[in-house]
Coordinates of C-alpha atoms in Angstrom, one line a residue:
M1 CA 0.0 0.0 0.0
D2 CA 1.2 3.5 -0.8
P3 CA 2.9 5.5 2.3
V4 CA 1.6 8.5 3.8
I5 CA 3.1 11.7 2.2
I6 CA 4.1 14.3 4.7
V7 CA 4.9 17.8 3.3
G8 CA 7.2 19.7 5.5
A9 CA 10.1 18.7 7.8
G10 CA 9.7 20.9 10.8
P11 CA 9.2 19.4 14.2
V12 CA 5.4 18.6 13.5
G13 CA 6.1 16.8 10.2
L14 CA 9.0 14.8 11.6
A15 CA 7.1 13.8 14.6
L16 CA 4.2 12.7 12.6
S17 CA 6.4 10.4 10.4
L18 CA 7.8 9.0 13.6
A19 CA 4.4 8.5 15.1
L20 CA 3.2 6.7 12.0
A21 CA 6.3 4.5 11.9
A22 CA 5.7 3.4 15.5
Q23 CA 2.3 1.9 14.2
D24 CA 4.0 0.2 11.2
V25 CA 2.8 2.9 8.7
P26 CA 5.5 4.1 6.0
S27 CA 5.8 7.7 5.1
V28 CA 7.6 10.0 2.8
V29 CA 8.6 13.3 4.2
L30 CA 9.1 16.1 1.5
D31 CA 11.5 18.7 2.8
E32 CA 11.9 21.8 0.6
T33 CA 15.1 22.7 2.5
S34 CA 18.6 21.0 2.3
G35 CA 18.0 19.4 5.6
R36 CA 20.6 21.4 7.5
E37 CA 19.1 23.2 10.4
E38 CA 20.6 26.6 11.3
P39 CA 21.3 26.8 15.1
R40 CA 19.3 29.7 16.5
P41 CA 19.5 29.6 20.3
A42 CA 17.0 32.5 20.6
R43 CA 14.4 30.4 18.8
T44 CA 13.2 28.1 21.4
V45 CA 10.0 26.1 22.2
V46 CA 8.1 25.1 25.4
L47 CA 6.5 21.6 25.5
R48 CA 3.9 20.8 28.2
A49 CA 4.8 17.6 30.1
D50 CA 2.6 15.2 28.1
M51 CA 4.0 16.5 24.7
A52 CA 7.5 16.2 25.9
A53 CA 6.7 12.6 26.9
L54 CA 5.3 12.2 23.3
V55 CA 8.5 13.4 21.7
E56 CA 10.6 11.2 24.0
R57 CA 8.6 8.1 23.0
L58 CA 9.4 8.9 19.4
G59 CA 13.0 8.6 20.1
C60 CA 14.2 12.1 20.3
A61 CA 17.3 12.0 22.5
T62 CA 18.1 15.7 22.6
L63 CA 15.5 16.6 25.1
R64 CA 17.5 15.3 28.1
D65 CA 20.8 16.8 26.9
E66 CA 19.8 20.1 25.4
G67 CA 16.4 20.9 27.0
V68 CA 15.7 21.8 30.6
R69 CA 12.6 21.5 32.8
W70 CA 12.0 24.5 35.1
V71 CA 12.0 23.8 38.8
G72 CA 9.7 26.8 39.5
W73 CA 7.8 29.8 38.2
R74 CA 7.9 33.4 39.5
S75 CA 5.7 36.2 38.8
L76 CA 6.9 39.9 39.7
R77 CA 5.0 43.1 39.4
R78 CA 6.9 46.3 39.7
K79 CA 9.3 45.6 42.6
Q80 CA 7.3 42.8 44.3
Q81 CA 7.1 39.2 43.7
T82 CA 3.3 38.3 43.4
R83 CA 3.5 34.5 42.8
R84 CA 5.9 31.6 43.1
V85 CA 5.0 28.1 42.0
A86 CA 7.2 25.0 42.6
L87 CA 7.1 22.6 39.7
D88 CA 6.9 18.8 39.7
L89 CA 9.8 17.5 37.6
G90 CA 8.2 14.1 37.5
L91 CA 11.5 12.4 38.3
S92 CA 11.5 11.4 42.0
G93 CA 7.9 12.2 43.1
D94 CA 9.2 14.6 45.9
A95 CA 8.8 17.8 44.0
G96 CA 5.9 19.9 44.8
A97 CA 4.6 23.2 46.3
A98 CA 5.9 24.5 49.5
D99 CA 2.8 23.4 51.5
G100 CA 3.4 19.8 50.6
T101 CA 0.9 19.6 47.7
E102 CA 2.1 18.4 44.4
G103 CA 3.0 21.3 41.9
P104 CA 2.1 21.4 38.3
P105 CA 4.2 19.3 35.9
A106 CA 7.2 21.2 34.8
P107 CA 7.2 22.2 31.2
L108 CA 10.4 21.6 29.0
H109 CA 12.3 24.3 27.3
I110 CA 14.6 23.6 24.4
P111 CA 15.9 25.3 21.3
Q112 CA 13.9 24.4 18.2
H113 CA 17.0 23.6 16.2
A114 CA 17.9 20.9 18.9
L115 CA 14.5 19.5 18.9
T116 CA 14.4 19.3 15.1
R117 CA 17.9 17.6 15.1
G118 CA 16.9 15.1 17.6
L119 CA 13.9 14.2 15.5
R120 CA 15.9 13.8 12.3
D121 CA 18.4 11.6 14.2
A122 CA 15.5 9.4 15.2
I123 CA 14.2 9.3 11.7
A124 CA 17.8 8.1 10.5
R125 CA 17.2 5.0 12.5
Q126 CA 13.8 4.2 10.9
K127 CA 13.4 2.0 7.8
L128 CA 9.7 3.1 7.3
I129 CA 10.5 6.7 6.8
T130 CA 12.0 8.3 3.4
L131 CA 13.2 11.8 3.9
V132 CA 13.6 13.7 0.7
T133 CA 15.4 17.1 0.8
D134 CA 15.2 19.8 -1.7
A135 CA 11.6 18.9 -2.6
R136 CA 9.3 21.6 -3.0
V137 CA 5.7 20.6 -3.6
D138 CA 3.8 22.6 -6.4
A139 CA 0.9 20.4 -7.2
V140 CA -1.4 17.9 -5.3
E141 CA -4.1 15.8 -7.1
Q142 CA -6.5 13.3 -5.4
D143 CA -8.6 10.4 -6.6
P144 CA -10.8 7.8 -4.7
H145 CA -7.7 5.8 -4.0
G146 CA -4.9 8.0 -3.1
V147 CA -3.3 11.3 -3.6
G148 CA -0.3 12.5 -5.6
A149 CA 2.2 15.4 -5.0
R150 CA 4.6 16.8 -7.4
T151 CA 7.9 18.3 -6.5
R152 CA 10.1 20.4 -8.4
G153 CA 13.9 20.7 -8.1
P154 CA 16.8 18.5 -9.1
D155 CA 14.8 15.3 -8.7
G156 CA 11.4 16.7 -9.3
T157 CA 8.8 13.9 -9.7
W158 CA 5.2 12.7 -8.8
W159 CA 4.9 11.0 -5.4
R160 CA 2.0 8.7 -4.7
G161 CA 0.5 8.2 -1.2
S162 CA -2.6 7.0 0.6
H163 CA -3.0 10.4 2.4
L164 CA -1.2 13.6 2.5
V165 CA -0.7 15.9 5.5
G166 CA 0.5 19.4 5.0
C167 CA 2.9 20.3 7.9
D168 CA 4.6 23.0 5.8
G169 CA 4.1 26.0 8.1
A170 CA 2.3 29.3 8.2
R171 CA 2.8 30.0 4.4
S172 CA 1.7 26.3 3.7
T173 CA 1.7 25.5 0.0
V174 CA -0.6 22.7 0.6
R175 CA -3.1 24.9 2.2
K176 CA -2.9 27.2 -0.7
L177 CA -3.3 24.5 -3.3
L178 CA -6.4 23.3 -1.5
G179 CA -7.9 26.8 -1.6
V180 CA -8.5 26.7 2.2
R181 CA -8.8 30.2 3.8
F182 CA -6.6 31.2 6.7
P183 CA -8.4 34.0 8.5
G184 CA -7.3 35.7 11.7
R185 CA -5.2 38.6 13.2
T186 CA -1.7 39.8 12.3
A187 CA 1.0 40.9 14.7
V188 CA -1.0 40.2 17.8
E189 CA 2.1 40.6 19.9
R190 CA 5.8 41.6 19.2
H191 CA 8.7 40.5 21.3
A192 CA 12.5 41.4 21.2
V193 CA 14.2 38.2 22.1
A194 CA 17.8 37.5 23.2
A195 CA 19.6 34.3 24.3
L196 CA 22.5 35.0 26.6
R197 CA 24.5 33.3 29.1
T198 CA 24.7 34.8 32.6
E199 CA 23.9 34.2 36.2
L200 CA 20.4 35.3 37.5
P201 CA 19.1 35.2 41.1
W202 CA 16.5 32.4 40.1
A203 CA 18.5 29.5 38.9
G204 CA 16.4 26.9 37.0
E205 CA 13.2 29.1 37.5
A206 CA 11.1 30.9 34.8
L207 CA 10.2 34.3 35.5
L208 CA 7.5 36.7 34.1
H209 CA 8.0 40.4 35.3
R210 CA 5.1 42.9 34.6
Q211 CA 5.5 46.6 34.7
P212 CA 9.2 46.5 35.7
P213 CA 10.3 49.7 37.6
W214 CA 13.2 50.8 35.4
R215 CA 12.9 53.3 32.5
G216 CA 12.4 51.8 29.0
A217 CA 11.6 48.3 30.3
G218 CA 8.2 48.0 28.6
E219 CA 5.1 46.3 30.0
E220 CA 6.4 42.8 30.4
I221 CA 9.7 40.7 30.4
A222 CA 9.9 37.0 30.4
A223 CA 13.1 34.9 31.3
R224 CA 13.3 31.2 30.7
P225 CA 16.3 29.1 31.5
L226 CA 18.2 26.8 29.1
P227 CA 21.0 24.4 29.9
D228 CA 24.5 25.6 30.5
G229 CA 23.6 28.9 32.2
V230 CA 21.8 30.2 29.1
W231 CA 18.6 32.3 29.3
R232 CA 16.1 33.3 26.7
I233 CA 14.7 36.7 27.6
D234 CA 11.6 38.3 25.8
W235 CA 10.6 41.8 26.1
L236 CA 7.0 42.8 25.1
L237 CA 7.1 45.6 22.5
P238 CA 4.5 48.2 21.7
P239 CA 2.1 47.0 18.9
R240 CA 3.3 49.7 16.5
G241 CA 6.7 50.5 18.1
D242 CA 10.0 51.3 16.1
L243 CA 12.3 48.7 15.0
V244 CA 14.6 47.2 17.6
T245 CA 18.1 48.3 16.8
P246 CA 21.3 46.4 18.1
D247 CA 22.1 49.3 20.4
A248 CA 18.6 49.6 21.8
L249 CA 18.5 45.8 22.5
V250 CA 21.9 46.0 24.3
T251 CA 20.5 48.8 26.4
R252 CA 17.5 46.7 27.2
I253 CA 19.7 43.8 28.3
R254 CA 22.0 45.8 30.5
D255 CA 19.1 47.6 32.2
T256 CA 17.1 44.4 32.7
L257 CA 20.0 42.5 34.2
A258 CA 20.8 45.3 36.4
G259 CA 17.3 45.7 37.5
W260 CA 17.2 42.0 38.6
C261 CA 20.7 41.9 40.1
E262 CA 20.5 44.8 42.6
G263 CA 21.5 47.6 40.3
T264 CA 24.7 46.0 38.9
T265 CA 24.8 44.4 35.4
P266 CA 26.4 41.1 35.7
A267 CA 28.8 39.6 33.1
Y268 CA 26.9 38.1 30.2
D269 CA 27.6 36.5 26.9
L270 CA 25.2 37.5 24.1
I271 CA 24.5 34.5 21.9
D272 CA 21.7 35.2 19.7
T273 CA 19.0 37.9 19.1
G274 CA 15.7 38.3 17.1
V275 CA 12.2 39.7 17.0
H276 CA 9.4 37.3 17.5
T277 CA 5.9 38.3 16.0
V278 CA 2.9 36.5 17.1
H279 CA -0.1 35.9 14.7
H280 CA -3.5 34.3 15.5
R281 CA -5.0 32.4 12.6
L282 CA -7.2 29.4 12.1
A283 CA -7.7 27.5 8.8
R284 CA -11.2 27.0 7.8
R285 CA -10.9 23.4 7.0
W286 CA -8.3 20.9 8.2
R287 CA -9.3 18.0 6.0
V288 CA -10.1 18.0 2.3
D289 CA -10.8 14.3 1.3
R290 CA -7.3 12.6 1.7
V291 CA -5.4 15.7 2.5
F292 CA -5.0 17.1 6.1
L293 CA -3.4 20.2 7.5
A294 CA -1.3 20.1 10.8
G295 CA 0.8 22.5 12.9
D296 CA 1.4 26.0 11.7
A297 CA -0.3 25.2 8.4
A298 CA -3.6 24.8 10.3
H299 CA -3.3 27.3 13.1
L300 CA -1.1 30.2 14.5
L301 CA -1.1 31.2 18.1
G302 CA 1.3 32.2 20.7
A303 CA 0.1 35.1 22.8
V304 CA -0.1 35.2 26.6
G305 CA 1.5 32.0 27.3
T306 CA -0.2 29.8 24.4
Q307 CA 2.3 27.5 22.7
G308 CA 2.1 27.0 19.0
L309 CA 4.4 24.0 18.5
D310 CA 2.8 22.4 21.6
E311 CA -0.5 22.5 19.8
G312 CA 1.1 21.1 16.6
L313 CA 2.2 18.1 18.4
R314 CA -1.2 17.7 19.7
D315 CA -2.3 17.5 16.1
V316 CA 0.2 14.7 15.7
D317 CA -1.0 12.8 18.6
N318 CA -4.6 13.0 17.5
L319 CA -4.1 12.3 13.8
A320 CA -1.4 9.6 13.9
W321 CA -3.5 6.8 15.4
K322 CA -6.4 7.6 13.2
L323 CA -4.3 7.5 9.9
A324 CA -2.7 4.4 11.1
H325 CA -5.9 2.7 11.7
S326 CA -7.3 3.8 8.3
W327 CA -4.1 2.7 6.5
H328 CA -4.2 -0.7 7.9
H329 CA -8.0 -1.0 7.5
R330 CA -9.3 0.4 4.3
D331 CA -13.0 -0.1 5.5
A332 CA -12.4 2.2 8.4
P333 CA -15.5 4.4 8.8
P334 CA -15.0 8.0 7.5
V335 CA -16.0 9.5 10.7
L336 CA -12.8 8.4 12.2
L337 CA -10.6 10.7 10.1
D338 CA -13.4 13.4 10.1
S339 CA -13.0 13.5 13.9
Y340 CA -9.4 14.9 13.5
Q341 CA -10.8 18.3 12.3
S342 CA -13.9 18.3 14.6
E343 CA -11.7 17.6 17.7
R344 CA -8.5 19.6 17.0
R345 CA -10.0 22.6 15.3
A346 CA -12.6 23.0 18.1
A347 CA -9.9 22.8 20.7
V348 CA -7.5 25.3 19.1
A349 CA -10.3 27.6 18.3
A350 CA -11.2 27.6 22.1
R351 CA -7.7 28.3 22.9
L352 CA -7.5 31.3 20.4
R353 CA -10.8 32.7 21.8
A354 CA -9.5 32.7 25.3
A355 CA -6.3 34.4 24.3
D356 CA -8.1 37.0 22.2
Q357 CA -10.6 37.7 25.0
S358 CA -7.9 37.9 27.7
L359 CA -5.6 40.4 25.6
P360 CA -7.6 43.5 26.3
V361 CA -7.5 43.0 30.0
L362 CA -3.9 41.8 30.2
R363 CA -2.5 44.4 27.9
G364 CA -4.1 47.5 29.3
G365 CA -7.7 47.1 30.4
G366 CA -10.8 46.3 28.5
G367 CA -14.3 44.9 28.5
L368 CA -13.5 41.5 30.4
R369 CA -12.3 43.3 33.7
G370 CA -15.6 42.4 35.3
Y371 CA -14.8 38.7 34.6
L372 CA -11.6 38.8 36.4
P373 CA -12.3 39.8 40.0
G374 CA -9.2 40.6 42.0
G375 CA -7.5 43.0 39.7
G376 CA -3.9 42.3 39.1
R377 CA -3.9 39.1 41.1
A378 CA -6.4 37.6 38.8
H379 CA -4.4 38.7 35.9
E380 CA -1.1 37.1 37.2
A381 CA -3.1 33.8 37.8
L382 CA -4.4 33.8 34.3
L383 CA -0.9 34.5 32.7
T384 CA 0.7 31.9 35.0
D385 CA -1.8 29.2 34.0
G386 CA -1.2 29.9 30.4
H387 CA 2.5 29.6 30.7
L388 CA 2.3 26.5 33.0
G389 CA -0.3 24.6 30.8
R390 CA -3.3 25.2 33.1
G391 CA -6.6 27.0 32.7
P392 CA -8.4 28.2 29.5
L393 CA -4.9 29.4 28.0
G394 CA -2.9 26.5 28.5
A395 CA -4.9 23.3 29.8
P396 CA -4.6 20.2 27.6
P397 CA -7.7 19.9 25.4
A398 CA -10.7 17.7 26.1
Y399 CA -12.9 16.4 23.4
P400 CA -16.3 15.9 25.3
H401 CA -18.4 16.5 22.0
S402 CA -16.3 14.3 19.8
P403 CA -18.0 12.2 17.1
L404 CA -16.1 9.3 18.6
A405 CA -17.7 9.8 22.1
A406 CA -18.8 6.6 23.7
P407 CA -22.5 6.3 24.0
A408 CA -24.4 6.7 27.3
S409 CA -25.1 3.5 29.3
E410 CA -26.3 2.3 32.6
G411 CA -22.7 1.4 33.8
R412 CA -21.0 4.7 33.1
I413 CA -19.6 6.5 36.1
P414 CA -17.8 9.8 36.6
V415 CA -14.2 9.8 37.7
G416 CA -11.6 12.5 38.4
T417 CA -11.1 12.9 34.6
P418 CA -13.9 14.2 32.4
D419 CA -14.9 12.2 29.5
G420 CA -12.8 13.2 26.5
A421 CA -9.9 14.7 28.6
P422 CA -6.4 13.3 28.9
A423 CA -6.3 10.4 31.4
E424 CA -4.0 10.8 34.6
D425 CA -0.6 9.5 34.1
V426 CA -0.9 6.9 36.9
R427 CA 1.3 3.9 37.4
V428 CA 0.1 0.6 35.8
T429 CA 1.1 -2.9 35.5
A430 CA 1.8 -4.0 31.9
P431 CA 1.0 -7.4 30.6
D432 CA 4.6 -8.5 31.1
G433 CA 4.3 -7.8 34.8
T434 CA 6.5 -4.6 34.8
T435 CA 5.2 -1.4 36.3
V436 CA 5.1 1.7 34.1
R437 CA 3.3 5.0 33.6
L438 CA 0.2 5.0 31.6
R439 CA 1.9 7.3 29.0
D440 CA 4.5 4.7 28.4
R441 CA 1.8 2.6 26.8
L442 CA 0.5 5.1 24.4
G443 CA 1.4 5.7 20.8
Q444 CA 1.0 2.1 19.5
G445 CA -2.4 2.5 18.2
R446 CA -4.2 0.2 20.6
L447 CA -7.0 1.1 23.1
L448 CA -6.0 0.8 26.7
V449 CA -8.4 -0.8 29.2
V450 CA -7.4 -0.1 32.8
L451 CA -8.8 -1.9 35.8
V452 CA -8.6 -0.1 39.1
A453 CA -7.7 -2.8 41.7
P454 CA -6.4 -1.6 44.9
G455 CA -3.8 -4.0 46.6
T456 CA -2.7 -5.7 43.4
G457 CA 0.8 -4.1 43.8
V458 CA 1.6 -6.6 46.5
W459 CA 0.6 -9.7 44.8
D460 CA 2.4 -11.7 42.3
R461 CA 1.1 -11.2 38.8
R462 CA 0.3 -15.0 38.2
H463 CA -2.1 -14.9 41.1
W464 CA -4.1 -11.8 40.4
M465 CA -4.4 -12.5 36.8
S466 CA -6.6 -15.5 37.5
A467 CA -8.5 -14.0 40.4
G468 CA -11.5 -11.8 41.0
V469 CA -12.9 -10.0 37.9
M470 CA -9.8 -10.3 35.8
P471 CA -10.6 -13.5 33.8
R472 CA -13.9 -12.1 32.8
L473 CA -12.4 -8.8 32.0
A474 CA -9.6 -10.4 29.8
E475 CA -12.2 -12.2 28.0
A476 CA -14.1 -8.9 27.3
V477 CA -10.9 -7.2 26.2
D478 CA -10.1 -10.0 23.7
A479 CA -13.6 -9.6 22.3
L480 CA -13.3 -5.9 21.5
P481 CA -13.8 -4.7 17.9
A482 CA -10.2 -3.2 18.0
P483 CA -6.9 -4.3 19.4
A484 CA -6.6 -3.3 23.1
E485 CA -4.2 -3.7 25.9
L486 CA -5.3 -4.6 29.5
L487 CA -3.5 -2.8 32.3
V488 CA -4.1 -2.7 36.1
T489 CA -3.5 0.2 38.5
E490 CA -3.7 0.5 42.2
G491 CA -5.8 3.6 42.1
Y492 CA -7.0 6.4 39.9
P493 CA -8.4 9.8 40.9
G494 CA -12.1 9.8 41.6
A495 CA -12.5 6.0 40.7
P496 CA -13.8 3.4 43.0
A497 CA -12.3 -0.2 43.2
H498 CA -13.0 -2.4 40.2
A499 CA -13.7 0.5 38.0
V500 CA -12.8 -0.1 34.4
L501 CA -11.4 2.8 32.3
L502 CA -11.3 2.8 28.4
V503 CA -8.5 5.0 27.1
R504 CA -8.0 6.2 23.5
P505 CA -4.6 5.5 21.8
D506 CA -3.8 9.1 22.2
G507 CA -4.4 9.0 26.1
H508 CA -7.8 10.6 26.2
L509 CA -10.4 9.0 28.4
A510 CA -13.3 7.5 26.4
A511 CA -15.4 6.1 29.2
A512 CA -15.3 4.7 32.9
F513 CA -17.5 2.0 34.0
A514 CA -18.5 0.5 37.4
G515 CA -17.1 -2.9 37.1
V516 CA -16.8 -5.2 34.0
R517 CA -19.6 -4.6 31.6
P518 CA -18.6 -6.3 28.4
E519 CA -21.3 -5.1 26.2
E520 CA -21.0 -1.5 27.3
L521 CA -17.2 -1.8 26.9
H522 CA -17.5 -3.1 23.4
A523 CA -20.0 -0.4 22.3
A524 CA -17.6 2.2 23.7
A525 CA -14.5 0.7 21.8
D526 CA -16.6 0.6 18.7
A527 CA -17.5 4.3 19.1
V528 CA -13.8 5.3 19.5
R529 CA -12.9 3.7 16.2
G530 CA -15.8 5.2 14.4
G531 CA -18.0 2.1 14.2
G532 CA -17.8 -0.4 11.4
P533 CA -16.7 -4.1 11.0
A534 CA -14.6 -5.5 13.7
V535 CA -10.8 -5.7 12.9
E536 CA -8.0 -7.8 14.0
D537 CA -4.6 -6.7 15.3
V538 CA -2.2 -6.0 12.3
S539 CA 1.4 -6.4 12.4
T540 CA 3.4 -5.3 9.5
D541 CA 7.0 -6.2 8.5
S542 CA 9.0 -3.4 10.2
D543 CA 11.7 -3.9 7.7
R544 CA 9.5 -2.8 4.8
T545 CA 10.7 0.3 3.0
A546 CA 8.3 3.0 1.7
D547 CA 6.9 2.3 -1.7
V548 CA 7.0 5.4 -3.7
N549 CA 6.7 6.5 -7.3

């Protein structure tokens, strides 16, 4: 069968090819560049904990060496600290807030060129991915059985695929060839950016300083640590301000460092500079028959703590398992692939709407002030949540109104996770008896069925696998209409003993049941894959190379 064609070799396109390969789907990645990434230390990305885990599962080794997880978050206003949040590094389980409660998961901060290089290195170890450089797409044609893409250049040719995904950025050629509109707002925010090596008072912590007291500082400054004593510092610029000259930027740097270091500018090494302009746009359609849009080709965002690449990786997480299922099973219901647009576009639209509604308040007052009681404190909380992946600006998306939602039934129960939201990353016992995190079992295209069974951790697996409800549940899992894996956990937030959770391949909770209910579990699993004929687990030859024309 023809491979999936991926247009664009940025982090989203590269991650999608790896996510498909993990599910035995070949792909061709058409890269219009030479494949050599220019190091730009001032161009960095922030990944929420779940998306950093996704990238690690894909084999990207640079996260540990060239990225850093913040140990804390500070907010300053004028001369006062207004908020400090200790972050959970997810390493030893002993990180948390000062009052003993667990802090939010620490985001990961990494230069984009390092992330891209790590993904390319992972692709070099994959036999199911063909990466073609100097391949600019100038035509796309579809028929009922596949899609073709024509590239120009030294080896210009037609490429044949089962589906095509445009991951080719804000100026997407694929989107333009499809005639899809890309409305939105231009230059929502502008930031002067510098990457420099220095010593600041908040080692390992990210900082947001609003209304700094020194002259010429602007309204807001953010500082985010990187490895080896490097910091990325952003200065929010006026919407229609003058160009940032090198001399003006050096003045900003010296004044800012002095303001943070008791009036004395510490020694620093300026590594890289730039100006970052944020746009907010949303493509009208994310799917046209066999062609899809993902990442910046489908959406642009980034104001007040929202993270564009993080959302692009969520596109990958959502689309990869659906494409893989459809690739392996040609009779897969159309609603499965349709759900990519309905779920992801709605989630990004909500994020953009929250950012656009917050901007008038956070950037100088406006009509929403009545909705944010507490004045500055509420503003600080909103911004903090956006940067740390919480609240309307940052929380992982839920898909409660998905066309893949499980049907209502008598045995359904509420748990600590709403239906359609990402499941908690609890510890689970895998089929081989090892204890892992739930996220470690994602990305394989299979449903996860999790039994909540307190006390099983002290038992030998050979005993509890044949005790209680396990035999009946194992039989129900074997009878599901799609491949599934049975896991056991000691506990899950809000779930009673013997609760059974059904988790989608991308980690979102499909349904929770009070006990073993084979018929209801079957119906929920059927809904997740869009309905249609039952399918068997498919394993393809991992040594097969991509078949291209």
